[in-house]
XYZ file of N, CA and C in Angstrom:
444
model
N 102.231 126.782 62.041
C 101.741 125.816 63.406
C 100.716 126.495 64.292
N 100.095 125.817 64.741
C 99.149 126.002 65.635
C 99.202 125.417 67.083
N 99.856 126.205 68.222
C 99.669 125.429 69.613
C 98.742 125.580 71.045
N 98.392 124.717 70.880
C 97.203 124.891 72.069
C 97.788 124.627 73.507
N 97.334 125.491 74.478
C 97.604 125.353 75.738
C 96.974 124.953 76.821
N 97.150 123.387 77.822
C 96.178 123.478 79.086
C 96.891 123.712 79.833
N 96.190 123.969 80.897
C 96.635 124.411 82.252
C 95.895 123.707 83.456
N 96.814 123.313 84.460
C 96.070 122.765 85.370
C 97.089 122.956 86.819
N 96.322 123.423 87.732
C 97.159 123.675 89.220
C 96.793 122.472 89.884
N 97.971 122.008 91.029
C 97.654 121.081 91.474
C 98.257 121.246 92.962
N 97.451 121.251 93.984
C 97.791 121.609 95.376
C 98.258 120.836 96.295
N 99.074 119.942 97.078
C 99.125 119.037 97.841
C 100.025 119.787 98.833
N 98.650 119.507 100.290
C 99.119 120.304 101.548
C 100.279 119.608 102.358
N 100.266 118.162 102.251
C 100.869 117.278 103.602
C 102.039 116.393 102.690
N 101.903 115.326 103.240
C 102.796 113.847 102.878
C 102.049 112.788 102.375
N 102.666 111.761 102.029
C 102.650 110.490 101.052
C 101.150 110.438 101.052
N 100.564 110.187 102.492
C 99.004 109.854 102.315
C 98.083 110.939 102.659
N 98.255 112.082 102.671
C 97.258 112.986 102.591
C 96.677 112.985 101.243
N 95.453 114.366 101.272
C 94.780 114.653 99.772
C 94.598 115.692 99.748
N 95.464 115.874 98.213
C 95.377 116.907 97.552
C 94.393 117.669 96.551
N 94.577 118.486 95.593
C 93.461 118.553 94.667
C 93.963 119.200 93.597
N 93.360 118.907 92.229
C 93.608 119.341 91.180
C 92.295 120.458 90.775
N 93.086 121.602 89.663
C 91.894 122.272 89.277
C 92.383 122.373 87.547
N 91.844 122.462 86.823
C 91.953 122.716 85.061
C 90.465 123.167 84.719
N 90.535 123.562 83.804
C 89.515 124.819 83.109
C 87.949 123.668 83.309
N 88.035 122.407 82.995
C 87.100 121.524 83.408
C 86.737 120.074 84.163
N 88.013 120.388 84.867
C 88.080 119.554 85.770
C 88.917 119.914 87.224
N 87.598 119.444 88.232
C 88.284 120.117 89.719
C 87.717 118.703 90.663
N 88.852 117.959 91.392
C 88.708 116.875 92.085
C 90.254 116.813 92.990
N 89.416 115.935 93.974
C 89.982 115.574 95.322
C 91.253 114.485 94.259
N 92.859 114.424 95.022
C 93.973 113.743 94.481
C 94.595 112.550 95.702
N 94.695 111.707 95.412
C 95.491 111.053 96.403
C 96.080 110.012 95.982
N 96.972 109.093 96.725
C 97.501 107.616 96.283
C 95.875 106.386 96.396
N 95.900 105.689 95.114
C 94.799 104.988 95.485
C 95.147 104.033 96.532
N 93.871 103.123 96.873
C 93.899 102.135 97.708
C 95.036 100.755 97.728
N 94.716 100.403 96.348
C 95.560 99.133 96.170
C 97.222 100.033 96.392
N 97.559 100.829 96.234
C 98.869 101.103 96.768
C 99.106 101.532 97.790
N 98.257 101.368 98.678
C 98.290 101.885 100.278
C 98.151 102.993 100.556
N 97.054 103.743 99.942
C 96.927 105.544 99.760
C 95.664 105.353 100.775
N 94.719 106.980 100.567
C 93.726 107.046 101.379
C 91.973 106.332 100.187
N 92.770 106.612 99.112
C 91.984 106.455 97.918
C 91.104 107.338 97.951
N 91.302 108.567 97.847
C 90.190 110.000 97.726
C 90.435 110.662 96.618
N 89.673 110.569 95.974
C 88.939 111.411 94.344
C 90.015 110.236 93.328
N 90.678 111.022 92.489
C 91.042 110.641 91.655
C 92.666 110.206 91.889
N 93.475 109.427 90.767
C 94.984 109.553 91.155
C 95.294 109.551 89.666
N 97.102 109.450 89.676
C 97.363 109.401 88.548
C 97.053 108.457 87.035
N 97.708 107.221 88.093
C 96.730 106.148 87.209
C 95.565 106.237 86.516
N 94.335 106.958 87.099
C 92.739 106.325 86.528
C 93.210 107.984 85.555
N 93.885 108.705 86.331
C 93.552 109.952 85.491
C 94.509 109.842 84.087
N 95.640 109.356 83.534
C 96.436 108.496 82.339
C 95.356 107.780 81.538
N 94.835 106.748 82.149
C 93.726 105.598 82.042
C 92.750 106.655 81.131
N 92.464 107.617 82.235
C 90.768 108.388 81.340
C 91.263 109.195 80.248
N 92.869 109.679 80.224
C 93.256 110.374 78.971
C 93.380 109.351 77.782
N 93.382 108.436 77.782
C 93.468 107.466 76.763
C 92.755 106.831 76.456
N 91.830 106.805 77.303
C 90.353 106.143 76.578
C 89.479 107.225 76.256
N 89.500 108.487 76.800
C 88.772 109.377 75.943
C 89.467 110.474 74.756
N 90.768 110.346 74.122
C 91.196 110.790 73.542
C 91.064 109.174 72.318
N 91.315 107.979 72.419
C 90.881 107.056 71.751
C 89.319 107.125 71.359
N 88.580 107.464 72.140
C 86.636 107.379 71.994
C 86.310 108.643 70.970
N 87.169 109.940 71.339
C 87.095 110.821 70.729
C 87.358 110.576 69.025
N 88.379 110.514 69.050
C 88.884 110.266 67.842
C 88.556 108.863 66.842
N 88.090 108.064 67.308
C 87.097 107.030 66.769
C 85.724 107.758 66.290
N 85.408 108.233 67.390
C 83.946 108.984 66.840
C 84.040 109.988 65.870
N 85.170 111.030 65.839
C 85.530 111.603 64.766
C 85.870 111.375 63.131
N 86.538 109.682 63.526
C 87.104 108.995 62.049
C 85.579 108.888 61.685
N 84.542 108.268 62.094
C 83.132 107.550 61.743
C 82.238 108.862 61.197
N 82.671 109.764 62.031
C 81.620 110.651 61.170
C 82.230 111.338 59.735
N 83.419 111.194 59.938
C 84.374 111.998 58.428
C 83.974 110.511 57.823
N 83.849 109.222 57.542
C 83.436 108.420 56.718
C 82.040 108.012 56.646
N 81.446 108.928 57.458
C 80.163 108.559 57.133
C 78.948 107.504 57.566
N 79.828 106.747 58.913
C 78.965 105.607 59.227
C 78.477 105.678 60.281
N 77.140 105.261 60.231
C 75.879 105.644 61.219
C 76.136 104.672 62.085
N 76.103 104.918 63.398
C 76.582 104.262 64.134
C 75.171 104.663 65.507
N 74.817 103.457 66.223
C 74.012 103.381 67.193
C 74.209 103.135 68.503
N 76.074 103.180 68.787
C 76.416 103.056 69.816
C 78.045 102.806 69.978
N 78.247 103.243 71.182
C 80.409 103.397 70.982
C 80.266 103.569 72.470
N 80.747 102.256 73.092
C 81.372 102.388 74.508
C 82.724 101.958 74.487
N 83.312 102.395 75.601
C 85.297 101.932 75.531
C 85.044 101.547 76.831
N 85.229 100.463 77.346
C 85.919 99.671 78.818
C 87.318 99.352 78.474
N 87.777 100.140 79.209
C 89.300 100.319 79.762
C 89.975 99.783 80.765
N 91.150 99.100 80.864
C 91.799 98.669 82.077
C 93.036 98.985 81.752
N 94.227 99.222 83.246
C 95.457 99.461 83.164
C 96.167 98.475 84.012
N 97.362 98.478 83.073
C 98.068 96.994 84.042
C 99.411 97.963 84.702
N 99.808 98.238 85.998
C 100.584 98.636 86.661
C 101.825 97.494 87.633
N 102.220 97.623 87.296
C 104.163 96.301 87.969
C 104.532 97.193 88.672
N 104.716 96.255 89.625
C 105.341 96.795 91.081
C 106.082 95.599 90.784
N 107.554 96.437 90.639
C 108.710 95.508 91.084
C 109.817 96.022 91.823
N 110.046 95.299 92.860
C 110.971 95.789 93.542
C 111.003 97.244 94.397
N 109.571 97.434 94.590
C 109.196 98.831 95.111
C 108.976 99.902 94.280
N 109.331 99.425 92.524
C 108.957 100.567 91.487
C 107.803 100.388 90.621
N 107.137 101.345 90.541
C 105.904 101.267 89.724
C 105.954 101.555 88.748
N 105.928 100.886 87.466
C 105.881 100.944 86.363
C 104.202 100.881 85.489
N 103.893 101.777 84.719
C 102.187 101.485 83.815
C 102.585 101.020 82.978
N 102.553 99.555 82.893
C 102.766 98.745 81.859
C 101.858 98.437 80.520
N 100.807 98.684 80.744
C 99.346 98.255 79.635
C 98.212 99.125 80.169
N 97.814 99.573 78.563
C 96.639 99.805 78.452
C 95.762 99.284 77.750
N 94.608 98.300 78.241
C 93.777 97.362 77.521
C 92.408 97.701 76.892
N 92.479 98.577 75.741
C 90.901 99.350 75.512
C 89.978 98.124 75.213
N 88.232 98.271 75.414
C 87.786 97.427 74.525
C 86.536 98.021 74.198
N 86.875 98.775 72.892
C 85.906 98.890 72.339
C 84.478 98.203 71.881
N 83.288 98.864 72.237
C 82.222 98.095 71.342
C 81.734 98.646 70.762
N 81.425 98.486 69.288
C 80.714 99.537 68.652
C 79.661 98.994 67.560
N 78.106 99.524 67.704
C 77.056 99.306 67.106
C 76.768 99.885 65.787
N 77.129 99.556 64.540
C 76.992 100.312 63.470
C 75.467 99.879 62.889
N 74.852 100.873 62.063
C 73.806 100.209 61.191
C 73.671 99.551 60.124
N 75.011 99.969 59.335
C 74.738 99.194 57.759
C 76.032 98.492 57.794
N 75.683 96.885 57.578
C 76.639 96.046 57.225
C 77.451 96.484 56.500
N 77.475 96.940 55.226
C 78.295 97.374 54.336
C 79.477 97.957 54.638
N 79.466 99.130 55.835
C 80.082 99.858 56.920
C 81.065 98.636 57.838
N 81.034 97.271 57.829
C 81.588 96.671 58.757
C 83.368 96.745 58.209
N 83.684 96.436 57.553
C 85.190 96.785 56.647
C 85.748 97.741 57.384
N 85.369 98.963 57.177
C 85.976 100.443 57.025
C 85.525 100.027 58.433
N 84.668 100.074 59.183
C 84.422 100.311 60.432
C 85.526 99.720 61.572
N 85.683 98.313 61.099
C 86.957 97.547 61.448
C 88.697 98.353 61.119
N 88.631 98.561 60.201
C 89.532 99.489 60.106
C 90.382 100.787 60.833
N 88.931 101.703 60.976
C 88.652 102.728 61.928
C 88.978 102.143 63.566
N 88.167 100.959 64.227
C 88.735 101.001 65.402
C 89.977 100.613 65.627
N 90.849 99.827 65.272
C 92.037 100.118 64.980
C 93.059 101.138 64.524
N 92.477 102.249 63.484
C 93.491 103.143 63.133
C 93.419 104.423 64.038
N 92.016 104.316 64.621
C 91.947 105.690 65.895
C 93.148 105.374 66.630
N 93.114 104.400 67.291
C 94.307 104.463 68.056
C 95.612 104.649 67.806
N 96.289 104.247 66.580
C 97.394 104.906 65.961
C 97.649 106.422 65.797
N 96.328 107.053 65.594
C 95.812 108.503 65.460
C 95.776 109.567 66.653
N 95.350 108.528 67.772
C 94.798 110.075 69.227
C 96.402 110.250 69.840
N 95.974 111.750 69.866
C 97.154 112.220 70.610
C 97.946 111.222 71.543
N 97.396 110.850 72.744
C 97.798 110.636 73.806
C 98.505 109.283 73.519
N 97.478 108.169 72.722
C 98.492 107.278 72.342
C 100.061 107.433 71.943
N 99.927 108.073 71.085
C 101.181 108.566 70.106
C 102.265 109.444 71.409
N 101.736 109.903 72.490
C 102.695 110.379 73.305
C 103.035 109.397 74.458
N 102.105 108.285 74.741
C 102.498 106.988 75.013
C 103.461 105.617 74.612
N 103.311 105.951 73.466
C 103.967 105.002 72.576
C 105.849 104.989 72.899
N 105.916 103.445 72.890
C 107.502 103.117 73.093
C 107.618 103.175 74.837
N 106.585 103.290 75.731
C 106.719 103.669 76.987
C 105.621 102.717 77.914
N 104.265 102.340 76.940
C 103.236 101.748 77.977
C 102.281 101.372 76.637
N 102.552 99.916 76.712
C 101.980 98.934 75.843
C 100.245 99.365 75.941
N 99.797 99.504 74.258
C 98.386 99.575 74.161
C 97.842 98.260 73.558
N 96.923 98.461 74.266
C 96.253 96.753 73.049
C 94.824 96.830 73.112
N 94.044 96.881 72.037
C 92.946 96.529 71.819
C 92.013 95.510 71.239
N 90.854 95.085 71.946
C 90.089 94.052 72.020
C 88.761 94.473 71.914
N 88.548 94.920 70.187
C 87.331 95.511 69.795
C 86.047 94.867 69.619
N 84.846 95.098 69.651
C 83.601 94.433 69.270
C 83.099 95.276 68.437
N 82.479 94.771 67.393
C 82.037 95.031 66.144
C 80.867 94.551 65.657
N 79.144 94.895 66.286
C 78.082 94.619 65.878
C 76.971 95.611 65.092
N 76.438 94.784 64.295
C 75.420 95.540 63.106
C 74.033 95.526 63.578
N 73.289 96.504 63.937
C 72.051 96.445 64.374
C 71.173 97.333 63.242
N 70.250 96.449 62.834
C 69.627 97.016 61.714
C 68.449 98.084 62.564
N 68.160 99.299 61.911
C 67.386 100.110 62.465
C 66.161 99.780 62.002
N 65.480 99.883 62.390
C 63.615 99.938 62.568
C 62.873 101.242 61.849
């Protein structure tokens, strides 16, 4: 068994609407409650970071699967949205919607690419961690672009 450790330090100097900081090996930013939740909206927030973790895990997993399957791509972009429900003052991270757009070179790879667009979500580490708590929805687009 191999384990990997990741570390993050958070500093919060004040009360609810103050601004804190986080530091990790390759991440350093301000944090606060988002404007949508009546906060100052400085830096990032847990909602964006969870969405960012889910999106980056999905796109990196998909890219690795495409590479292993030798599917040549000209573009891979994912736009994601999060739905946070507020009921009786309780915030619940309800759903993440990924909208990947994959442009491949060979039409013969379409069937496998379609399968990988879906499979990447099932094998992504962050998606597996969220499973059972946050619904993850995919709205994939697959295009074929002939290389000249």
